[in-house]
Amino acid sequence: MGRLSASARRWSAVRRLRGGADSEVDEGLYSRQLYVLGHKAQRSLSASAILLIGLSGLGAEVSKNLVLAGVGSLDVHDPTPATLTDLSSSFLLQNDDLGFARGKKAAERLAPLNPYVRVRSLDALGPQSDETAESSQTQATNHWPPSSEPDPRLDGYTVVVAVDRPHAELLSLSAACRRSGCRLVACDSRGVFGRVFCDFGEEFTVDDVDGETPKSALLEHVGEDEFADVSCVPEQPHGLEDGDTVRFEEVDGMEPLCAEGKTFQVTVRSRHVVTIGDTRGLGTYNGGGRMVQVKQPRVLKFQSFEEALKSPGILDNGMDSPKRLRTIHACFACADAVIPHPATQPVLSEPILNQDEAAAALHGAIEMSNLVPEGRIVSSIVDDFAGGAGGALSPMAAFLGGVAAQEVIKACTHRYTPLEQFLYVDASSCLPTPRPTA
C-alpha cells in the first residue's frame, strides 16, 4: 500500500487507543459476528481497505453493512447528482442533497455507525492526501483505460465494490482490478431484478469453505489393508464427504496412525464407514480412538467480467429454471444498449422509450448478443425487465446489499466459499397479473 500519510498514521493511533484492528478486537461491539467469523477473520476484516463506487439506494445498503461489519477503511465515490428517485431508496440522501453529488455527504452519515471504521467521501479517484482530496475536482469514474500496468487509483485497496454501474464501466473496471490485484464485487438492481458478481482474480484461496466446526466421530474399528475401512460407532455417523481429509487421535494399538501431521483422504462407503487407504504396518486396532476432519484450503479460479459474460457460472437458486436465469443474465448484459442506465439517466436528453418499445429493443439486443441459445429466450422475463429497469426498490436494495457485503467480507477474510460468479434475483412474481400498461 505504500507509506502511510500523516493522517493515516494518526488514525491508526486512534484505533489502537479504541481497541481497533491494530490491537485487539472489540468483543463487546462484534460479539455476535465473532461467533460466525472468529477473531482471526475479524482482524483481517479490520485491516482491509474498501473502495465503493456508486451510492444509489443499493450502494447505501452495501456501505452501511460494511461499516457495521468493521472493515478497516471505506472510501466512497459517486459524482452522480442526486434526484427525487434516489430519495425513495437511499437513506443516505435528504431533500437538501438534491442536485448535489450522491457521495458528497456519505462519510458524515456513515461514520457514526462504527467509530472503528475510517470513512471518506472522495470527490475524485486517484492518489491523494486528505488535504488535497477536498480540493480535487469531480472526476468521471467510468474511464479505466486499457493498460498492462496496475491502475494507481486502485493502489492499496483490498476490494472494489461497483454498485449500479454501466456495463462498459464494469468491463474496464474488472480488467483494472485484475491488473492492480484488487478483488471486485459488482451488484446491480433493476426494478424487480438484481445481480451480484464476484471476480477475486486468477487464484483465490478459501481457508475455510463452510465455517463449520470440523466433524469428528468415535471409532469402532480400523482395518489393516491396502484400502482399509474405518468404522464409526453406530450412535455417531461421520458426516464426511468423498475427498475430505481426516486425522486420527488416541487409537489404541495403532499409534503410528496418529502421528503428528499424518492425514488421510476418505472415500465414503456409508454413513458409518469410510475407506482411508493403506494402513499396513501401522499396527493392529485394539479399541478407542477418534477420527477428526482436517479442513483443507480450496483454491478458486475466477474469470474476468468480460470472460464470465460469455460462459457464466450462475448460482442455482432452486426456484428459477436455467433458461430463466440465462435470460436475466442476457437482460443485464444488454440493457444499457437500449434502456438508460439509472447511473446516467439524470444527464440524458434523449426521450426514453415506452415500455413496449423498450421490451422490443431489449429482445432484439439479446438475440444479437448470442448470450442465450436460439429459441430459449423467456419473453416474459424480457418484458418485465424492460418495464421496470429504470426503477430502484428499497426491498431489493436491502436484500442485494446484504449479499454483496457478505461477498466483500469473504474476499477480505478468505472464510466461506464466495459466489462463482453470478447470482441473479428474480422477484417478478411480486408483479400483478395482468401486468399494468403505460
Coordinates of C-alpha atoms in Angstrom, one line a residue:
M1 CA 0.0 0.0 0.0
G2 CA 3.0 2.3 0.3
R3 CA 3.9 4.6 3.1
L4 CA 1.1 5.8 5.2
S5 CA 0.2 9.5 5.2
A6 CA 0.4 11.6 8.4
S7 CA -3.4 11.5 8.7
A8 CA -3.4 7.7 8.2
R9 CA -0.8 7.3 11.0
R10 CA -2.9 9.5 13.3
W11 CA -6.0 7.4 12.5
S12 CA -4.1 4.2 13.2
A13 CA -3.1 5.5 16.6
V14 CA -6.7 6.4 17.4
R15 CA -7.8 3.0 16.5
R16 CA -5.2 1.4 18.8
L17 CA -6.5 3.6 21.7
R18 CA -10.0 2.5 20.9
G19 CA -9.1 -1.2 20.7
G20 CA -9.3 -1.4 16.9
A21 CA -7.6 -3.7 14.4
D22 CA -4.1 -2.6 15.4
S23 CA -4.6 -4.3 18.9
E24 CA -7.4 -6.5 19.9
V25 CA -10.9 -7.0 18.6
D26 CA -13.7 -5.1 20.4
E27 CA -15.6 -8.2 21.6
G28 CA -18.4 -6.1 23.0
L29 CA -19.1 -4.5 19.7
Y30 CA -18.5 -7.5 17.5
S31 CA -19.7 -10.3 19.9
R32 CA -22.3 -11.8 17.5
Q33 CA -20.1 -11.5 14.5
L34 CA -17.2 -13.2 16.2
Y35 CA -19.3 -16.4 16.6
V36 CA -19.5 -16.6 12.8
L37 CA -16.1 -15.3 11.7
G38 CA -13.8 -15.8 14.6
H39 CA -11.1 -13.4 15.8
K40 CA -8.6 -14.1 13.0
A41 CA -11.1 -13.3 10.3
Q42 CA -12.3 -10.2 12.2
R43 CA -8.8 -8.9 12.4
S44 CA -8.3 -9.5 8.6
L45 CA -11.6 -7.6 8.0
S46 CA -10.4 -4.7 10.2
A47 CA -7.2 -4.4 8.2
S48 CA -9.0 -4.2 4.8
A49 CA -9.4 -1.2 2.6
I50 CA -12.6 -0.9 0.5
L51 CA -13.4 1.4 -2.4
L52 CA -17.1 1.6 -3.2
I53 CA -18.2 3.3 -6.4
G54 CA -21.9 4.1 -6.7
L55 CA -24.1 5.4 -3.9
S56 CA -27.6 4.6 -5.2
G57 CA -30.0 3.0 -2.7
L58 CA -28.2 -0.3 -3.2
G59 CA -24.8 1.4 -2.6
A60 CA -26.1 2.9 0.6
E61 CA -27.1 -0.5 1.9
V62 CA -23.8 -2.1 0.9
S63 CA -21.8 0.7 2.5
K64 CA -23.9 0.6 5.7
N65 CA -23.3 -3.1 6.0
L66 CA -19.6 -2.8 5.5
V67 CA -19.2 -0.1 8.1
L68 CA -21.2 -2.1 10.7
A69 CA -19.2 -5.2 9.9
G70 CA -16.0 -3.4 10.8
V71 CA -13.8 -3.0 7.7
G72 CA -10.7 -1.0 8.2
S73 CA -11.5 1.8 5.9
L74 CA -14.2 2.6 3.4
D75 CA -13.8 5.2 0.6
V76 CA -17.0 6.0 -1.3
H77 CA -17.3 7.8 -4.6
D78 CA -20.2 8.9 -6.7
P79 CA -20.4 12.2 -8.5
T80 CA -23.9 11.5 -9.9
P81 CA -26.3 14.3 -9.0
A82 CA -29.0 13.1 -6.5
T83 CA -32.6 13.1 -7.8
L84 CA -36.0 12.6 -6.3
T85 CA -35.9 9.0 -7.4
D86 CA -32.8 8.4 -5.2
L87 CA -34.6 9.7 -2.2
S88 CA -37.0 6.8 -2.5
S89 CA -34.4 4.2 -2.0
S90 CA -31.3 5.7 -0.3
F91 CA -31.3 6.5 3.4
L92 CA -28.1 8.5 3.0
L93 CA -29.8 11.2 1.0
Q94 CA -32.0 14.0 2.1
N95 CA -34.0 16.8 0.4
D96 CA -31.2 19.2 0.8
D97 CA -28.9 16.9 -1.3
L98 CA -30.9 17.1 -4.5
G99 CA -28.7 18.2 -7.3
F100 CA -25.5 17.6 -5.5
A101 CA -23.2 14.6 -5.9
R102 CA -24.7 11.5 -4.2
G103 CA -21.4 10.8 -2.4
K104 CA -20.9 14.3 -1.1
K105 CA -22.2 13.7 2.5
A106 CA -21.9 10.0 2.7
A107 CA -18.9 10.0 5.0
E108 CA -20.6 12.1 7.7
R109 CA -23.7 9.9 7.7
L110 CA -21.9 6.6 7.6
A111 CA -19.0 7.3 10.0
P112 CA -21.2 7.5 13.2
L113 CA -22.3 3.9 12.6
N114 CA -18.9 2.5 13.7
P115 CA -16.2 4.6 15.4
Y116 CA -13.5 2.0 14.4
V117 CA -14.0 2.4 10.6
R118 CA -12.5 5.3 8.7
V119 CA -15.0 6.5 6.1
R120 CA -14.1 9.1 3.4
S121 CA -16.1 10.6 0.5
L122 CA -13.8 11.0 -2.5
D123 CA -14.6 13.8 -4.9
A124 CA -12.1 12.2 -7.3
L125 CA -10.4 8.9 -7.7
G126 CA -6.6 8.8 -7.6
P127 CA -3.6 9.1 -5.3
Q128 CA -4.2 12.0 -3.0
S129 CA -3.9 13.1 0.6
D130 CA -6.7 14.1 2.9
E131 CA -5.6 17.7 2.4
T132 CA -5.9 17.6 -1.4
A133 CA -9.0 15.3 -1.5
E134 CA -11.3 18.2 -0.6
S135 CA -10.0 20.5 -3.3
S136 CA -10.0 17.9 -6.1
Q137 CA -12.3 18.4 -8.9
T138 CA -15.0 15.8 -9.7
Q139 CA -13.6 13.1 -11.9
A140 CA -15.5 10.6 -14.1
T141 CA -15.3 7.1 -12.8
N142 CA -16.3 5.2 -16.0
H143 CA -12.9 5.6 -17.6
W144 CA -10.5 2.8 -16.7
P145 CA -8.2 2.9 -19.8
P146 CA -6.6 -0.4 -21.0
S147 CA -3.1 -0.9 -19.8
S148 CA -0.6 -3.5 -18.9
E149 CA 0.3 -1.7 -15.6
P150 CA -1.6 -1.5 -12.3
D151 CA -4.0 1.4 -12.0
P152 CA -2.7 3.8 -9.4
R153 CA -6.2 4.8 -8.4
L154 CA -6.7 1.3 -7.0
D155 CA -3.4 1.2 -5.1
G156 CA -3.9 -0.2 -1.6
Y157 CA -7.5 -1.3 -1.9
T158 CA -8.4 -4.9 -0.9
V159 CA -11.8 -4.9 -2.6
V160 CA -13.5 -2.6 -5.1
V161 CA -17.3 -2.6 -4.9
A162 CA -19.1 -1.4 -8.1
V163 CA -22.8 -0.6 -7.5
D164 CA -25.3 0.0 -10.3
R165 CA -22.5 0.9 -12.8
P166 CA -22.9 0.9 -16.6
H167 CA -21.9 -2.2 -18.5
A168 CA -19.0 -0.6 -20.2
E169 CA -17.5 0.6 -17.0
L170 CA -17.7 -2.8 -15.4
L171 CA -15.8 -4.3 -18.3
S172 CA -12.9 -1.9 -17.9
L173 CA -13.0 -1.8 -14.1
S174 CA -12.8 -5.6 -13.9
A175 CA -9.7 -5.5 -16.0
A176 CA -8.2 -2.7 -13.9
C177 CA -8.9 -4.6 -10.7
R178 CA -7.1 -7.7 -12.0
R179 CA -4.0 -5.6 -13.0
S180 CA -3.9 -4.0 -9.6
G181 CA -4.5 -7.1 -7.5
C182 CA -7.9 -6.0 -6.2
R183 CA -11.0 -8.2 -5.8
L184 CA -14.1 -6.9 -7.5
V185 CA -17.7 -7.3 -6.2
A186 CA -20.3 -5.8 -8.6
C187 CA -24.0 -5.5 -7.8
D188 CA -27.0 -4.1 -9.7
S189 CA -30.7 -3.5 -9.0
R190 CA -33.1 -3.0 -11.9
G191 CA -36.7 -2.9 -10.8
V192 CA -37.6 -6.4 -9.5
F193 CA -34.4 -8.0 -10.8
G194 CA -30.9 -8.0 -9.2
R195 CA -27.4 -9.2 -9.8
V196 CA -24.3 -9.8 -7.8
F197 CA -21.0 -10.7 -9.5
C198 CA -17.6 -11.6 -7.9
D199 CA -14.2 -11.6 -9.5
F200 CA -11.5 -12.5 -7.0
G201 CA -8.7 -13.0 -9.5
E202 CA -6.8 -15.8 -11.1
E203 CA -6.2 -17.6 -7.8
F204 CA -8.1 -17.1 -4.6
T205 CA -7.6 -19.3 -1.6
V206 CA -10.5 -20.0 0.7
D207 CA -9.1 -21.1 4.1
D208 CA -12.4 -22.4 5.4
V209 CA -15.0 -23.3 2.8
D210 CA -18.0 -23.5 5.1
G211 CA -17.1 -22.1 8.5
E212 CA -18.3 -25.2 10.3
T213 CA -16.6 -26.9 13.2
P214 CA -14.5 -29.9 11.9
K215 CA -16.5 -33.1 12.1
S216 CA -15.4 -35.9 14.4
A217 CA -16.6 -39.4 15.3
L218 CA -15.6 -42.1 17.8
L219 CA -14.2 -45.3 16.2
E220 CA -15.5 -48.8 16.3
H221 CA -12.8 -50.5 14.1
V222 CA -9.8 -49.6 11.8
G223 CA -8.8 -52.3 9.3
E224 CA -5.3 -53.3 8.2
D225 CA -5.3 -53.3 4.4
E226 CA -4.2 -51.6 1.3
F227 CA -7.7 -50.0 1.1
A228 CA -8.6 -50.1 4.8
D229 CA -12.1 -49.4 6.1
V230 CA -12.7 -47.3 9.2
S231 CA -16.0 -47.8 11.1
C232 CA -17.6 -45.3 13.5
V233 CA -19.8 -46.2 16.4
P234 CA -23.5 -46.6 15.4
E235 CA -24.6 -43.6 17.5
Q236 CA -22.2 -41.2 15.7
P237 CA -22.3 -41.0 11.8
H238 CA -19.1 -39.5 10.5
G239 CA -20.8 -36.8 8.3
L240 CA -17.9 -36.7 5.8
E241 CA -17.9 -36.5 2.0
D242 CA -15.7 -38.1 -0.6
G243 CA -12.3 -36.3 -0.7
D244 CA -12.4 -35.0 2.9
T245 CA -9.2 -35.2 4.8
V246 CA -9.0 -36.7 8.3
R247 CA -6.6 -37.4 11.1
F248 CA -6.7 -39.9 14.0
E249 CA -6.3 -39.5 17.7
E250 CA -5.8 -41.9 20.6
V251 CA -6.2 -45.1 18.6
D252 CA -5.0 -48.0 20.9
G253 CA -2.6 -50.3 19.1
M254 CA -2.1 -48.0 16.1
E255 CA 0.0 -45.2 17.4
P256 CA 1.7 -44.6 14.0
L257 CA -1.7 -43.9 12.6
C258 CA -2.0 -40.9 14.9
A259 CA 1.5 -39.5 14.2
E260 CA 1.6 -35.7 14.0
G261 CA 0.9 -34.4 10.5
K262 CA -0.3 -37.8 9.2
T263 CA -3.6 -37.4 7.3
F264 CA -5.8 -39.5 5.0
Q265 CA -8.2 -38.7 2.2
V266 CA -11.5 -40.6 2.6
T267 CA -13.9 -42.3 0.3
V268 CA -17.4 -42.6 1.8
R269 CA -18.9 -46.1 1.8
S270 CA -21.8 -45.5 4.2
R271 CA -22.9 -43.2 7.0
H272 CA -20.6 -45.0 9.4
V273 CA -17.8 -46.4 7.2
V274 CA -15.1 -44.7 5.1
T275 CA -12.1 -46.0 3.2
I276 CA -8.8 -44.3 4.1
G277 CA -6.2 -46.1 2.0
D278 CA -3.1 -48.2 3.1
T279 CA -2.8 -48.9 6.9
R280 CA -0.5 -51.9 6.6
G281 CA 2.4 -51.6 9.1
L282 CA 0.6 -49.1 11.3
G283 CA -0.3 -51.6 14.0
T284 CA -3.4 -53.5 15.0
Y285 CA -6.6 -51.9 16.3
N286 CA -7.3 -52.7 19.9
G287 CA -10.0 -50.1 20.6
G288 CA -10.9 -46.5 21.2
G289 CA -9.8 -43.5 19.2
R290 CA -11.4 -40.7 17.2
M291 CA -11.4 -39.6 13.6
V292 CA -11.3 -35.8 13.1
Q293 CA -11.8 -33.9 9.9
V294 CA -8.9 -31.6 8.8
K295 CA -10.2 -28.6 7.0
Q296 CA -8.3 -28.0 3.7
P297 CA -7.9 -24.7 1.9
R298 CA -9.5 -24.5 -1.6
V299 CA -8.1 -22.6 -4.5
L300 CA -10.6 -21.0 -6.8
K301 CA -10.1 -19.5 -10.2
F302 CA -12.3 -16.6 -11.3
Q303 CA -13.0 -15.2 -14.8
S304 CA -12.9 -11.6 -15.6
F305 CA -16.3 -9.9 -16.1
E306 CA -15.8 -10.0 -19.9
E307 CA -15.0 -13.7 -19.8
A308 CA -17.8 -14.6 -17.4
L309 CA -20.4 -12.9 -19.5
K310 CA -19.7 -15.4 -22.3
S311 CA -19.6 -18.5 -20.2
P312 CA -21.3 -17.6 -16.9
G313 CA -21.3 -19.5 -13.7
I314 CA -24.7 -18.8 -12.3
L315 CA -25.8 -19.9 -8.8
D316 CA -28.8 -22.2 -9.0
N317 CA -31.2 -20.6 -6.6
G318 CA -33.6 -23.6 -6.6
M319 CA -36.5 -21.5 -7.8
D320 CA -35.7 -20.3 -11.4
S321 CA -35.0 -22.6 -14.3
P322 CA -31.6 -22.3 -16.1
K323 CA -33.5 -20.9 -19.1
R324 CA -34.9 -18.0 -16.9
L325 CA -31.6 -17.3 -15.2
R326 CA -29.8 -17.2 -18.6
T327 CA -32.4 -14.8 -19.9
I328 CA -31.9 -12.5 -16.9
H329 CA -28.2 -12.7 -17.4
A330 CA -28.6 -11.5 -21.0
C331 CA -31.0 -8.7 -19.9
F332 CA -28.4 -7.2 -17.6
A333 CA -25.7 -7.6 -20.2
C334 CA -27.7 -5.9 -23.0
A335 CA -29.9 -3.4 -21.0
D336 CA -27.5 -0.4 -21.3
A337 CA -27.7 -0.5 -25.1
V338 CA -31.4 0.2 -25.2
I339 CA -32.6 1.3 -21.7
P340 CA -31.0 4.3 -20.0
H341 CA -28.9 3.2 -17.0
P342 CA -30.0 4.7 -13.7
A343 CA -26.5 5.9 -13.0
T344 CA -26.5 8.0 -16.2
Q345 CA -30.2 8.7 -16.7
P346 CA -30.3 12.2 -15.0
V347 CA -28.0 13.6 -17.7
L348 CA -29.7 12.1 -20.7
S349 CA -31.5 14.4 -23.0
E350 CA -33.0 11.9 -25.4
P351 CA -36.6 10.7 -24.8
I352 CA -36.9 7.4 -23.1
L353 CA -38.6 4.5 -24.9
N354 CA -42.0 3.5 -23.8
Q355 CA -42.5 0.1 -22.2
D356 CA -43.3 -1.8 -25.4
E357 CA -40.5 -0.2 -27.4
A358 CA -38.0 -0.9 -24.6
A359 CA -39.1 -4.6 -24.5
A360 CA -38.8 -5.0 -28.2
A361 CA -35.4 -3.2 -28.3
L362 CA -34.1 -5.3 -25.5
H363 CA -35.3 -8.5 -27.1
G364 CA -33.5 -7.6 -30.3
A365 CA -30.3 -6.8 -28.4
I366 CA -30.4 -10.2 -26.6
E367 CA -30.9 -12.0 -29.9
M368 CA -27.9 -10.1 -31.4
S369 CA -25.7 -10.9 -28.4
N370 CA -25.9 -14.7 -28.7
L371 CA -25.8 -14.9 -24.9
V372 CA -28.9 -17.1 -25.0
P373 CA -29.3 -20.0 -27.4
E374 CA -31.8 -19.5 -30.1
G375 CA -35.3 -20.3 -29.0
R376 CA -34.6 -20.2 -25.3
I377 CA -35.2 -16.6 -24.5
V378 CA -38.0 -16.2 -21.9
S379 CA -40.0 -13.3 -23.4
S380 CA -42.0 -12.7 -20.2
I381 CA -38.7 -12.0 -18.3
V382 CA -37.6 -9.6 -21.0
D383 CA -40.9 -7.7 -20.9
D384 CA -40.8 -7.5 -17.1
F385 CA -37.2 -6.4 -17.0
A386 CA -37.7 -3.7 -19.6
G387 CA -40.8 -2.4 -17.9
G388 CA -39.1 -1.7 -14.6
A389 CA -35.4 -1.4 -15.4
G390 CA -35.3 2.3 -14.5
G391 CA -36.7 1.8 -11.1
A392 CA -35.0 1.3 -7.7
L393 CA -36.8 -0.6 -4.9
S394 CA -35.8 -0.4 -1.3
P395 CA -36.5 -4.1 -0.5
M396 CA -34.3 -5.2 -3.5
A397 CA -31.6 -2.8 -2.3
A398 CA -31.7 -4.2 1.2
F399 CA -31.5 -7.9 0.1
L400 CA -28.8 -7.4 -2.5
G401 CA -26.9 -5.1 -0.2
G402 CA -26.7 -7.8 2.3
V403 CA -25.5 -10.4 -0.2
A404 CA -22.9 -8.1 -1.8
A405 CA -21.5 -7.0 1.6
Q406 CA -21.2 -10.7 2.6
E407 CA -19.1 -11.4 -0.6
V408 CA -16.8 -8.5 0.3
I409 CA -16.3 -10.0 3.8
K410 CA -15.5 -13.3 2.2
A411 CA -12.9 -11.6 -0.1
C412 CA -11.3 -9.9 2.9
T413 CA -11.3 -12.9 5.3
H414 CA -10.9 -15.9 3.0
R415 CA -13.6 -17.5 5.0
Y416 CA -16.6 -19.2 3.4
T417 CA -16.9 -20.0 -0.3
P418 CA -17.7 -17.0 -2.5
L419 CA -20.1 -16.8 -5.4
E420 CA -18.8 -18.4 -8.5
Q421 CA -19.5 -16.0 -10.1
F422 CA -23.1 -14.6 -10.7
L423 CA -26.1 -14.5 -8.5
Y424 CA -29.4 -13.4 -10.1
V425 CA -32.5 -12.4 -8.2
D426 CA -35.9 -12.6 -9.9
A427 CA -38.7 -11.0 -7.9
S428 CA -41.1 -10.7 -10.9
S429 CA -43.6 -12.9 -9.0
C430 CA -44.4 -9.8 -7.0
L431 CA -45.8 -8.0 -10.0
P432 CA -49.5 -8.0 -10.5
T433 CA -51.3 -10.1 -13.1
P434 CA -52.1 -8.9 -15.6
R435 CA -49.2 -6.5 -15.8
P436 CA -50.0 -2.8 -15.8
T437 CA -49.5 -0.9 -19.1
A438 CA -48.3 2.6 -19.7

